[in-house]
CSV table of N, CA and C in Angstrom, one decimal:
chain,number,residue,atom,x,y,z
A,27,MET,N,129.0,209.0,162.9
A,27,MET,CA,129.2,208.2,161.7
A,27,MET,C,128.6,209.0,160.5
A,28,GLU,N,129.4,209.0,159.5
A,28,GLU,CA,129.0,209.8,158.3
A,28,GLU,C,128.0,209.0,157.4
A,29,LEU,N,127.4,209.8,156.5
A,29,LEU,CA,126.4,209.2,155.6
A,29,LEU,C,126.9,208.0,154.9
A,30,MET,N,128.0,208.1,154.2
A,30,MET,CA,128.5,207.0,153.4
A,30,MET,C,128.8,205.7,154.3
A,31,ASP,N,129.3,206.0,155.5
A,31,ASP,CA,129.5,204.9,156.5
A,31,ASP,C,128.2,204.2,156.8
A,32,LEU,N,127.1,205.0,157.0
A,32,LEU,CA,125.8,204.4,157.2
A,32,LEU,C,125.3,203.6,156.1
A,33,LEU,N,125.4,204.1,154.9
A,33,LEU,CA,125.0,203.4,153.7
A,33,LEU,C,125.7,202.1,153.5
A,34,ASN,N,127.0,202.2,153.7
A,34,ASN,CA,127.9,201.0,153.6
A,34,ASN,C,127.5,200.0,154.6
A,35,LEU,N,127.2,200.4,155.9
A,35,LEU,CA,126.8,199.5,156.9
A,35,LEU,C,125.6,198.8,156.5
A,36,GLY,N,124.6,199.6,156.0
A,36,GLY,CA,123.3,199.0,155.6
A,36,GLY,C,123.5,198.0,154.4
A,37,ALA,N,124.4,198.4,153.5
A,37,ALA,CA,124.7,197.5,152.3
A,37,ALA,C,125.3,196.2,152.8
A,38,LYS,N,126.2,196.2,153.8
A,38,LYS,CA,126.9,195.0,154.2
A,38,LYS,C,125.9,194.1,155.0
A,39,VAL,N,125.0,194.7,155.7
A,39,VAL,CA,124.0,194.0,156.4
A,39,VAL,C,123.1,193.3,155.4
A,40,ILE,N,122.6,194.0,154.4
A,40,ILE,CA,121.8,193.4,153.4
A,40,ILE,C,122.5,192.3,152.6
A,41,GLN,N,123.7,192.6,152.2
A,41,GLN,CA,124.5,191.6,151.4
A,41,GLN,C,124.7,190.3,152.3
A,42,GLY,N,124.9,190.4,153.6
A,42,GLY,CA,125.2,189.3,154.4
A,42,GLY,C,123.9,188.6,155.0
A,43,ASN,N,122.7,189.1,154.7
A,43,ASN,CA,121.5,188.5,155.3
A,43,ASN,C,121.3,187.1,154.7
A,44,LYS,N,120.3,186.4,155.2
A,44,LYS,CA,120.0,185.0,154.8
A,44,LYS,C,119.3,184.9,153.4
A,45,ASP,N,118.9,186.0,152.8
A,45,ASP,CA,118.2,185.9,151.5
A,45,ASP,C,119.2,185.8,150.4
A,46,ASP,N,119.1,184.7,149.7
A,46,ASP,CA,120.0,184.4,148.6
A,46,ASP,C,119.9,185.5,147.5
A,47,ALA,N,118.7,186.1,147.4
A,47,ALA,CA,118.5,187.2,146.3
A,47,ALA,C,119.4,188.4,146.5
A,48,THR,N,119.9,188.6,147.8
A,48,THR,CA,120.7,189.8,148.0
A,48,THR,C,122.2,189.5,148.2
A,49,THR,N,122.6,188.3,148.4
A,49,THR,CA,124.0,188.0,148.7
A,49,THR,C,124.9,188.2,147.5
A,50,GLY,N,124.4,188.2,146.3
A,50,GLY,CA,125.2,188.4,145.1
A,50,GLY,C,125.3,189.9,144.6
A,51,ILE,N,124.6,190.7,145.2
A,51,ILE,CA,124.6,192.2,144.8
A,51,ILE,C,125.7,192.9,145.5
A,52,ASP,N,126.5,193.6,144.7
A,52,ASP,CA,127.7,194.3,145.3
A,52,ASP,C,127.2,195.4,146.3
A,53,THR,N,128.1,195.7,147.3
A,53,THR,CA,127.7,196.7,148.3
A,53,THR,C,127.5,198.1,147.7
A,54,ALA,N,128.3,198.5,146.7
A,54,ALA,CA,128.1,199.8,146.1
A,54,ALA,C,126.7,200.0,145.5
A,55,THR,N,126.2,199.0,144.9
A,55,THR,CA,124.9,199.0,144.3
A,55,THR,C,123.8,199.1,145.4
A,56,ILE,N,124.0,198.4,146.5
A,56,ILE,CA,123.0,198.4,147.6
A,56,ILE,C,123.1,199.8,148.3
A,57,ALA,N,124.3,200.3,148.5
A,57,ALA,CA,124.5,201.6,149.2
A,57,ALA,C,123.8,202.7,148.4
A,58,LYS,N,123.9,202.6,147.0
A,58,LYS,CA,123.3,203.7,146.2
A,58,LYS,C,121.8,203.6,146.3
A,59,ALA,N,121.2,202.3,146.3
A,59,ALA,CA,119.8,202.1,146.4
A,59,ALA,C,119.3,202.6,147.8
A,60,LEU,N,120.1,202.4,148.8
A,60,LEU,CA,119.7,202.9,150.2
A,60,LEU,C,119.7,204.4,150.2
A,61,GLY,N,120.8,205.0,149.6
A,61,GLY,CA,120.9,206.4,149.5
A,61,GLY,C,119.7,207.1,148.8
A,62,ASP,N,119.3,206.4,147.7
A,62,ASP,CA,118.1,206.9,147.0
A,62,ASP,C,116.9,206.8,147.8
A,63,LEU,N,116.7,205.7,148.5
A,63,LEU,CA,115.6,205.5,149.4
A,63,LEU,C,115.5,206.6,150.4
A,64,MET,N,116.6,207.0,150.9
A,64,MET,CA,116.6,208.0,152.0
A,64,MET,C,116.7,209.4,151.5
A,65,GLY,N,116.6,209.6,150.3
A,65,GLY,CA,116.6,211.0,149.8
A,65,GLY,C,118.0,211.5,149.5
A,66,ASN,N,118.9,210.6,149.2
A,66,ASN,CA,120.3,211.0,148.9
A,66,ASN,C,120.6,210.8,147.5
A,67,SER,N,119.7,211.1,146.6
A,67,SER,CA,120.0,210.8,145.2
A,67,SER,C,121.2,211.6,144.7
A,68,GLY,N,122.0,211.0,143.9
A,68,GLY,CA,123.2,211.7,143.4
A,68,GLY,C,124.4,211.2,144.1
A,69,ALA,N,124.3,210.6,145.2
A,69,ALA,CA,125.5,210.1,146.0
A,69,ALA,C,125.9,208.7,145.4
A,70,SER,N,127.2,208.5,145.6
A,70,SER,CA,127.7,207.1,145.2
A,70,SER,C,128.2,206.5,146.5
A,71,ALA,N,128.4,205.2,146.4
A,71,ALA,CA,129.0,204.5,147.6
A,71,ALA,C,130.4,205.0,147.8
A,72,GLN,N,131.1,205.6,146.9
A,72,GLN,CA,132.4,206.1,147.1
A,72,GLN,C,132.4,207.5,147.6
A,73,GLY,N,131.3,208.0,148.0
A,73,GLY,CA,131.3,209.4,148.6
A,73,GLY,C,131.0,210.5,147.7
A,74,GLY,N,130.1,210.3,146.7
A,74,GLY,CA,129.8,211.3,145.7
A,74,GLY,C,128.9,212.4,146.3
A,75,GLU,N,128.5,213.3,145.5
A,75,GLU,CA,127.7,214.5,145.9
A,75,GLU,C,126.3,214.0,146.3
A,76,GLY,N,125.6,214.9,146.9
A,76,GLY,CA,124.2,214.6,147.3
A,76,GLY,C,124.2,214.6,148.8
A,77,GLY,N,123.2,215.2,149.4
A,77,GLY,CA,123.0,215.2,150.8
A,77,GLY,C,121.8,214.4,151.3
A,78,LEU,N,122.0,213.8,152.4
A,78,LEU,CA,120.9,213.0,153.0
A,78,LEU,C,119.8,213.9,153.4
A,79,ASP,N,118.6,213.7,152.9
A,79,ASP,CA,117.5,214.5,153.2
A,79,ASP,C,116.8,214.0,154.5
A,80,LEU,N,117.4,214.4,155.7
A,80,LEU,CA,116.9,213.9,156.9
A,80,LEU,C,115.4,214.3,157.2
A,81,GLY,N,115.1,215.5,156.7
A,81,GLY,CA,113.7,216.0,156.8
A,81,GLY,C,112.8,215.0,156.1
A,82,SER,N,113.2,214.5,155.0
A,82,SER,CA,112.4,213.6,154.2
A,82,SER,C,112.2,212.3,155.0
A,83,ILE,N,113.3,211.8,155.6
A,83,ILE,CA,113.3,210.6,156.4
A,83,ILE,C,112.4,210.8,157.6
A,84,VAL,N,112.5,211.9,158.3
A,84,VAL,CA,111.6,212.1,159.5
A,84,VAL,C,110.2,212.2,159.0
A,85,GLY,N,109.9,212.9,157.9
A,85,GLY,CA,108.6,212.9,157.3
A,85,GLY,C,108.1,211.6,156.9
A,86,MET,N,109.0,210.7,156.3
A,86,MET,CA,108.6,209.4,155.9
A,86,MET,C,108.2,208.6,157.1
A,87,LEU,N,109.0,208.6,158.2
A,87,LEU,CA,108.7,207.9,159.4
A,87,LEU,C,107.4,208.4,160.0
A,88,ALA,N,107.3,209.7,160.2
A,88,ALA,CA,106.1,210.3,160.8
A,88,ALA,C,104.9,210.0,160.0
A,89,GLY,N,105.0,210.1,158.7
A,89,GLY,CA,103.8,209.8,157.8
A,89,GLY,C,103.4,208.4,157.9
A,90,ALA,N,104.3,207.5,157.9
A,90,ALA,CA,104.0,206.1,158.0
A,90,ALA,C,103.4,205.7,159.3
A,91,LEU,N,103.9,206.3,160.4
A,91,LEU,CA,103.4,206.0,161.7
A,91,LEU,C,102.0,206.7,161.9
A,92,SER,N,101.8,207.9,161.4
A,92,SER,CA,100.5,208.6,161.6
A,92,SER,C,99.5,208.0,160.7
A,93,ALA,N,99.9,207.6,159.5
A,93,ALA,CA,98.9,206.9,158.6
A,93,ALA,C,98.4,205.6,159.1
A,94,GLY,N,99.3,205.0,159.9
A,94,GLY,CA,98.9,203.7,160.5
A,94,GLY,C,98.3,203.9,161.9
A,95,ALA,N,98.0,205.1,162.3
A,95,ALA,CA,97.5,205.3,163.6
A,95,ALA,C,96.2,204.6,163.9
A,96,ALA,N,95.4,204.4,162.9
A,96,ALA,CA,94.1,203.7,163.1
A,96,ALA,C,94.3,202.2,163.1
A,97,SER,N,95.4,201.7,162.7
A,97,SER,CA,95.7,200.3,162.6
A,97,SER,C,96.1,199.8,164.0
A,98,GLU,N,95.9,198.5,164.2
A,98,GLU,CA,96.2,197.8,165.4
A,98,GLU,C,97.7,197.9,165.7
A,99,GLY,N,98.6,197.9,164.7
A,99,GLY,CA,100.0,197.8,164.9
A,99,GLY,C,100.7,199.2,164.9
A,100,ALA,N,100.0,200.3,164.9
A,100,ALA,CA,100.6,201.6,164.8
A,100,ALA,C,101.5,201.9,166.0
A,101,GLY,N,100.9,201.6,167.2
A,101,GLY,CA,101.7,201.9,168.4
A,101,GLY,C,102.9,201.0,168.5
A,102,GLU,N,102.8,199.8,168.1
A,102,GLU,CA,103.9,198.8,168.1
A,102,GLU,C,105.0,199.3,167.1
A,103,LEU,N,104.6,199.8,165.9
A,103,LEU,CA,105.6,200.3,165.0
A,103,LEU,C,106.3,201.5,165.5
A,104,ALA,N,105.6,202.4,166.2
A,104,ALA,CA,106.2,203.6,166.8
A,104,ALA,C,107.2,203.2,167.9
A,105,ASP,N,106.8,202.2,168.6
A,105,ASP,CA,107.7,201.6,169.7
A,105,ASP,C,108.9,201.0,169.1
A,106,ILE,N,108.8,200.3,168.0
A,106,ILE,CA,110.0,199.7,167.4
A,106,ILE,C,110.9,200.8,166.9
A,107,VAL,N,110.4,201.8,166.1
A,107,VAL,CA,111.3,202.8,165.6
A,107,VAL,C,111.9,203.6,166.8
A,108,GLY,N,111.1,203.9,167.8
A,108,GLY,CA,111.7,204.6,169.0
A,108,GLY,C,112.8,203.8,169.6
A,109,SER,N,112.8,202.5,169.6
A,109,SER,CA,113.9,201.7,170.2
A,109,SER,C,115.2,201.9,169.4
A,110,TRP,N,115.1,202.2,168.1
A,110,TRP,CA,116.3,202.3,167.3
A,110,TRP,C,117.0,203.7,167.6
A,111,ILE,N,116.1,204.7,168.0
A,111,ILE,CA,116.6,206.0,168.3
A,111,ILE,C,117.2,206.1,169.7
A,112,GLY,N,116.5,205.3,170.6
A,112,GLY,CA,117.0,205.3,172.0
A,112,GLY,C,118.3,204.6,172.2
A,113,SER,N,118.7,204.6,173.5
A,113,SER,CA,120.0,204.0,173.8
A,113,SER,C,119.9,202.6,174.1
A,114,GLY,N,118.7,202.0,174.2
A,114,GLY,CA,118.6,200.6,174.6
A,114,GLY,C,118.7,199.7,173.4
A,115,ALA,N,118.3,198.5,173.6
A,115,ALA,CA,118.4,197.5,172.5
A,115,ALA,C,117.4,197.8,171.4
A,116,ASN,N,117.8,197.5,170.2
A,116,ASN,CA,117.0,197.7,169.0
A,116,ASN,C,116.0,196.6,168.9
A,117,LYS,N,114.7,197.0,168.8
A,117,LYS,CA,113.7,196.0,168.6
A,117,LYS,C,113.6,195.6,167.1
A,118,PRO,N,113.4,194.3,166.8
A,118,PRO,CA,113.3,194.0,165.4
A,118,PRO,C,112.0,194.4,164.7
A,119,ILE,N,112.1,194.6,163.4
A,119,ILE,CA,110.9,194.9,162.6
A,119,ILE,C,110.7,193.8,161.6
A,120,THR,N,109.5,193.5,161.4
A,120,THR,CA,109.2,192.5,160.4
A,120,THR,C,109.3,193.0,159.0
A,121,PRO,N,109.5,192.2,158.0
A,121,PRO,CA,109.6,192.7,156.6
A,121,PRO,C,108.3,193.5,156.2
A,122,ASP,N,107.1,193.0,156.6
A,122,ASP,CA,105.9,193.8,156.3
A,122,ASP,C,105.9,195.1,156.9
A,123,GLN,N,106.3,195.2,158.2
A,123,GLN,CA,106.4,196.5,158.9
A,123,GLN,C,107.4,197.4,158.2
A,124,ALA,N,108.5,196.9,157.8
A,124,ALA,CA,109.5,197.7,157.1
A,124,ALA,C,108.9,198.3,155.8
A,125,GLY,N,108.2,197.4,155.0
A,125,GLY,CA,107.5,197.9,153.8
A,125,GLY,C,106.5,199.0,154.1
A,126,GLU,N,105.7,198.8,155.2
A,126,GLU,CA,104.8,199.9,155.6
A,126,GLU,C,105.5,201.2,156.0
A,127,LEU,N,106.6,201.0,156.6
A,127,LEU,CA,107.4,202.2,157.1
A,127,LEU,C,107.9,203.1,156.0
A,128,VAL,N,108.4,202.4,154.9
A,128,VAL,CA,109.0,203.2,153.8
A,128,VAL,C,107.9,203.6,152.8
A,129,GLY,N,106.8,202.9,152.7
A,129,GLY,CA,105.8,203.1,151.7
A,129,GLY,C,106.0,202.4,150.5
A,130,SER,N,104.9,202.1,149.8
A,130,SER,CA,105.0,201.3,148.6
A,130,SER,C,105.8,201.9,147.4
A,131,ASP,N,105.7,203.2,147.2
A,131,ASP,CA,106.5,203.8,146.1
A,131,ASP,C,108.0,203.6,146.3
A,132,ARG,N,108.4,204.0,147.5
A,132,ARG,CA,109.9,203.9,147.8
A,132,ARG,C,110.3,202.4,147.8
A,133,LEU,N,109.4,201.6,148.3
A,133,LEU,CA,109.8,200.1,148.3
A,133,LEU,C,109.9,199.6,146.9
A,134,ASN,N,109.0,200.0,146.0
A,134,ASN,CA,109.1,199.6,144.6
A,134,ASN,C,110.4,200.1,144.0
A,135,GLN,N,110.8,201.3,144.2
A,135,GLN,CA,112.0,201.9,143.6
A,135,GLN,C,113.2,201.2,144.2
A,136,PHE,N,113.2,200.9,145.5
A,136,PHE,CA,114.3,200.2,146.1
A,136,PHE,C,114.5,198.8,145.5
A,137,ALA,N,113.3,198.1,145.4
A,137,ALA,CA,113.3,196.7,144.8
A,137,ALA,C,113.8,196.7,143.4
A,138,GLN,N,113.3,197.7,142.6
A,138,GLN,CA,113.7,197.7,141.1
A,138,GLN,C,115.2,198.1,141.0
A,139,ALA,N,115.7,198.9,141.9
A,139,ALA,CA,117.1,199.3,141.8
A,139,ALA,C,118.1,198.1,142.0
A,140,LEU,N,117.6,197.2,142.8
A,140,LEU,CA,118.4,196.0,143.2
A,140,LEU,C,118.0,194.7,142.4
A,141,GLY,N,116.9,194.8,141.6
A,141,GLY,CA,116.4,193.7,140.9
A,141,GLY,C,115.8,192.6,141.8
A,142,LEU,N,115.2,193.1,142.9
A,142,LEU,CA,114.6,192.2,143.9
A,142,LEU,C,113.1,192.2,143.8
A,143,ASN,N,112.5,191.1,144.3
A,143,ASN,CA,111.0,191.1,144.4
A,143,ASN,C,110.7,191.9,145.7
A,144,GLN,N,109.4,192.1,145.9
A,144,GLN,CA,108.9,192.9,147.0
A,144,GLN,C,109.3,192.3,148.4
A,145,GLU,N,109.2,190.9,148.5
A,145,GLU,CA,109.5,190.3,149.7
A,145,GLU,C,111.0,190.4,150.1
A,146,SER,N,111.9,190.2,149.1
A,146,SER,CA,113.3,190.3,149.4
A,146,SER,C,113.7,191.8,149.7
A,147,ALA,N,113.0,192.7,149.1
A,147,ALA,CA,113.3,194.1,149.4
A,147,ALA,C,112.8,194.5,150.8
A,148,LYS,N,111.7,194.0,151.2
A,148,LYS,CA,111.2,194.2,152.6
A,148,LYS,C,112.1,193.6,153.6
A,149,THR,N,112.5,192.3,153.3
A,149,THR,CA,113.4,191.6,154.2
A,149,THR,C,114.8,192.4,154.4
A,150,ALA,N,115.3,192.9,153.2
A,150,ALA,CA,116.5,193.6,153.3
A,150,ALA,C,116.4,194.9,154.1
A,151,LEU,N,115.3,195.6,154.0
A,151,LEU,CA,115.1,196.8,154.8
A,151,LEU,C,114.9,196.5,156.3
A,152,ALA,N,114.2,195.4,156.5
A,152,ALA,CA,114.0,195.0,157.9
A,152,ALA,C,115.3,194.6,158.6
A,153,ASP,N,116.2,194.1,157.8
A,153,ASP,CA,117.6,193.8,158.4
A,153,ASP,C,118.4,195.0,158.6
A,154,ALA,N,118.4,196.0,157.6
A,154,ALA,CA,119.3,197.1,157.7
A,154,ALA,C,118.8,198.3,158.4
A,155,LEU,N,117.5,198.7,158.3
A,155,LEU,CA,117.0,199.9,158.9
A,155,LEU,C,117.3,200.1,160.4
A,156,PRO,N,117.1,199.1,161.3
A,156,PRO,CA,117.3,199.2,162.7
A,156,PRO,C,118.8,199.6,163.0
A,157,GLN,N,119.7,199.0,162.3
A,157,GLN,CA,121.1,199.3,162.6
A,157,GLN,C,121.5,200.7,162.0
A,158,MET,N,121.0,201.0,160.8
A,158,MET,CA,121.3,202.3,160.2
A,158,MET,C,120.8,203.4,161.1
A,159,VAL,N,119.5,203.4,161.5
A,159,VAL,CA,118.9,204.4,162.3
A,159,VAL,C,119.6,204.5,163.6
A,160,ASP,N,119.9,203.4,164.2
A,160,ASP,CA,120.6,203.4,165.5
A,160,ASP,C,121.9,204.1,165.4
A,161,GLN,N,122.7,203.8,164.4
A,161,GLN,CA,124.0,204.4,164.2
A,161,GLN,C,123.9,205.9,163.8
A,162,ALA,N,122.9,206.2,163.0
A,162,ALA,CA,122.7,207.6,162.6
A,162,ALA,C,122.3,208.5,163.8
A,163,THR,N,121.7,207.9,164.8
A,163,THR,CA,121.2,208.7,165.9
A,163,THR,C,121.9,208.5,167.2
A,164,ASN,N,123.1,207.8,167.2
A,164,ASN,CA,123.8,207.7,168.4
A,164,ASN,C,124.6,209.0,168.7
A,165,ALA,N,125.0,209.1,169.9
A,165,ALA,CA,125.6,210.4,170.4
A,165,ALA,C,126.8,210.8,169.6
A,166,ASP,N,127.6,209.9,169.0
A,166,ASP,CA,128.8,210.2,168.3
A,166,ASP,C,128.6,210.6,166.8
A,167,SER,N,127.3,210.5,166.4
A,167,SER,CA,127.0,210.7,165.0
A,167,SER,C,126.8,212.2,164.6
A,168,SER,N,127.5,212.7,163.6
A,168,SER,CA,127.3,214.0,163.1
A,168,SER,C,125.9,214.1,162.5
A,169,LEU,N,125.3,213.0,162.0
A,169,LEU,CA,124.0,213.0,161.4
A,169,LEU,C,123.0,213.2,162.5
A,170,ALA,N,123.2,212.8,163.8
A,170,ALA,CA,122.3,213.0,164.9
A,170,ALA,C,122.1,214.5,165.1
A,171,SER,N,123.2,215.3,165.1
A,171,SER,CA,123.0,216.7,165.3
A,171,SER,C,122.3,217.4,164.2
A,172,THR,N,122.5,216.9,163.0
A,172,THR,CA,121.8,217.5,161.8
A,172,THR,C,120.3,217.2,161.9
A,173,LEU,N,120.0,215.9,162.3
A,173,LEU,CA,118.6,215.5,162.4
A,173,LEU,C,117.9,216.4,163.5
A,174,LEU,N,118.6,216.6,164.6
A,174,LEU,CA,118.0,217.4,165.7
A,174,LEU,C,117.8,218.8,165.2
A,175,ASP,N,118.8,219.4,164.5
A,175,ASP,CA,118.6,220.7,163.9
A,175,ASP,C,117.4,220.8,163.1
A,176,GLN,N,117.1,219.8,162.2
A,176,GLN,CA,116.0,219.8,161.3
A,176,GLN,C,114.7,219.7,162.0
A,177,VAL,N,114.6,219.1,163.2
A,177,VAL,CA,113.3,219.0,163.9
A,177,VAL,C,113.2,220.0,165.0
A,178,GLY,N,114.1,220.9,165.1
A,178,GLY,CA,113.9,222.0,166.1
A,178,GLY,C,114.6,221.6,167.4
A,179,GLY,N,115.7,220.9,167.4
A,179,GLY,CA,116.5,220.5,168.6
A,179,GLY,C,115.8,219.4,169.3
A,180,VAL,N,116.3,219.2,170.5
A,180,VAL,CA,115.8,218.1,171.4
A,180,VAL,C,114.4,218.3,171.7
A,181,GLY,N,114.0,219.5,172.0
A,181,GLY,CA,112.5,219.8,172.3
A,181,GLY,C,111.6,219.4,171.1
A,182,GLY,N,112.1,219.8,169.9
A,182,GLY,CA,111.3,219.4,168.7
A,182,GLY,C,111.2,217.9,168.5
A,183,ALA,N,112.3,217.2,168.8
A,183,ALA,CA,112.3,215.8,168.6
A,183,ALA,C,111.4,215.1,169.6
A,184,ILE,N,111.4,215.6,170.8
A,184,ILE,CA,110.5,215.1,171.9
A,184,ILE,C,109.1,215.4,171.5
A,185,ASP,N,108.8,216.6,171.0
A,185,ASP,CA,107.4,216.9,170.6
A,185,ASP,C,107.0,216.0,169.5
A,186,MET,N,107.9,215.8,168.5
A,186,MET,CA,107.5,215.0,167.3
A,186,MET,C,107.3,213.6,167.8
A,187,PHE,N,108.1,213.1,168.6
A,187,PHE,CA,107.9,211.7,169.1
A,187,PHE,C,106.6,211.6,169.9
A,188,GLY,N,106.3,212.6,170.7
A,188,GLY,CA,105.0,212.6,171.4
A,188,GLY,C,103.9,212.5,170.5
A,189,LYS,N,103.9,213.3,169.4
A,189,LYS,CA,102.9,213.3,168.4
A,189,LYS,C,102.7,211.9,167.7
A,190,LEU,N,103.9,211.3,167.5
A,190,LEU,CA,103.9,210.0,166.8
A,190,LEU,C,103.2,209.0,167.8
A,191,MET,N,103.5,209.1,169.1
A,191,MET,CA,102.9,208.2,170.0
A,191,MET,C,101.5,208.6,170.4
A,192,GLY,N,101.0,209.7,169.8
A,192,GLY,CA,99.6,210.1,170.1
A,192,GLY,C,99.4,210.7,171.4
A,193,LYS,N,100.4,211.4,171.9
A,193,LYS,CA,100.3,212.0,173.3
A,193,LYS,C,100.4,213.5,173.2
A,194,ALA,N,100.4,214.1,172.1
A,194,ALA,CA,100.5,215.5,172.0
A,194,ALA,C,99.3,216.1,171.3
């Protein structure tokens, strides 16, 4: 699955969620906000320029998980994100966990881009992130191979995941 397909998937999930605050926002606007959140500034929902900064996403996920390592829910959050990457069922994430995962600065930017309050922005991300990460990392995705290249191949991904889980 290509980047714009992922952004559009996330946009449709957000637009179709149960939050009335997001149902009236067009998918192109949501896709752009998701692209900006993921380090793809400059891209448009119609396929504009700008590349997805997967290193930034990996860093964002790793930073959020390691920053929360002292908290009670850190292992649970790592387990949730790991389920999106694995081949099994995606575990759900709460809106608060989604906010913790992306960080307050990125969350604020995402919320402002869509004219949402913090709670609606967190709910939108909790709905979209599992499906987007799952699709980005499935075996058929060209983004999966790019991600693996950026973390040093399968061995690097396993090592990084081990560190996230506190086992390395």
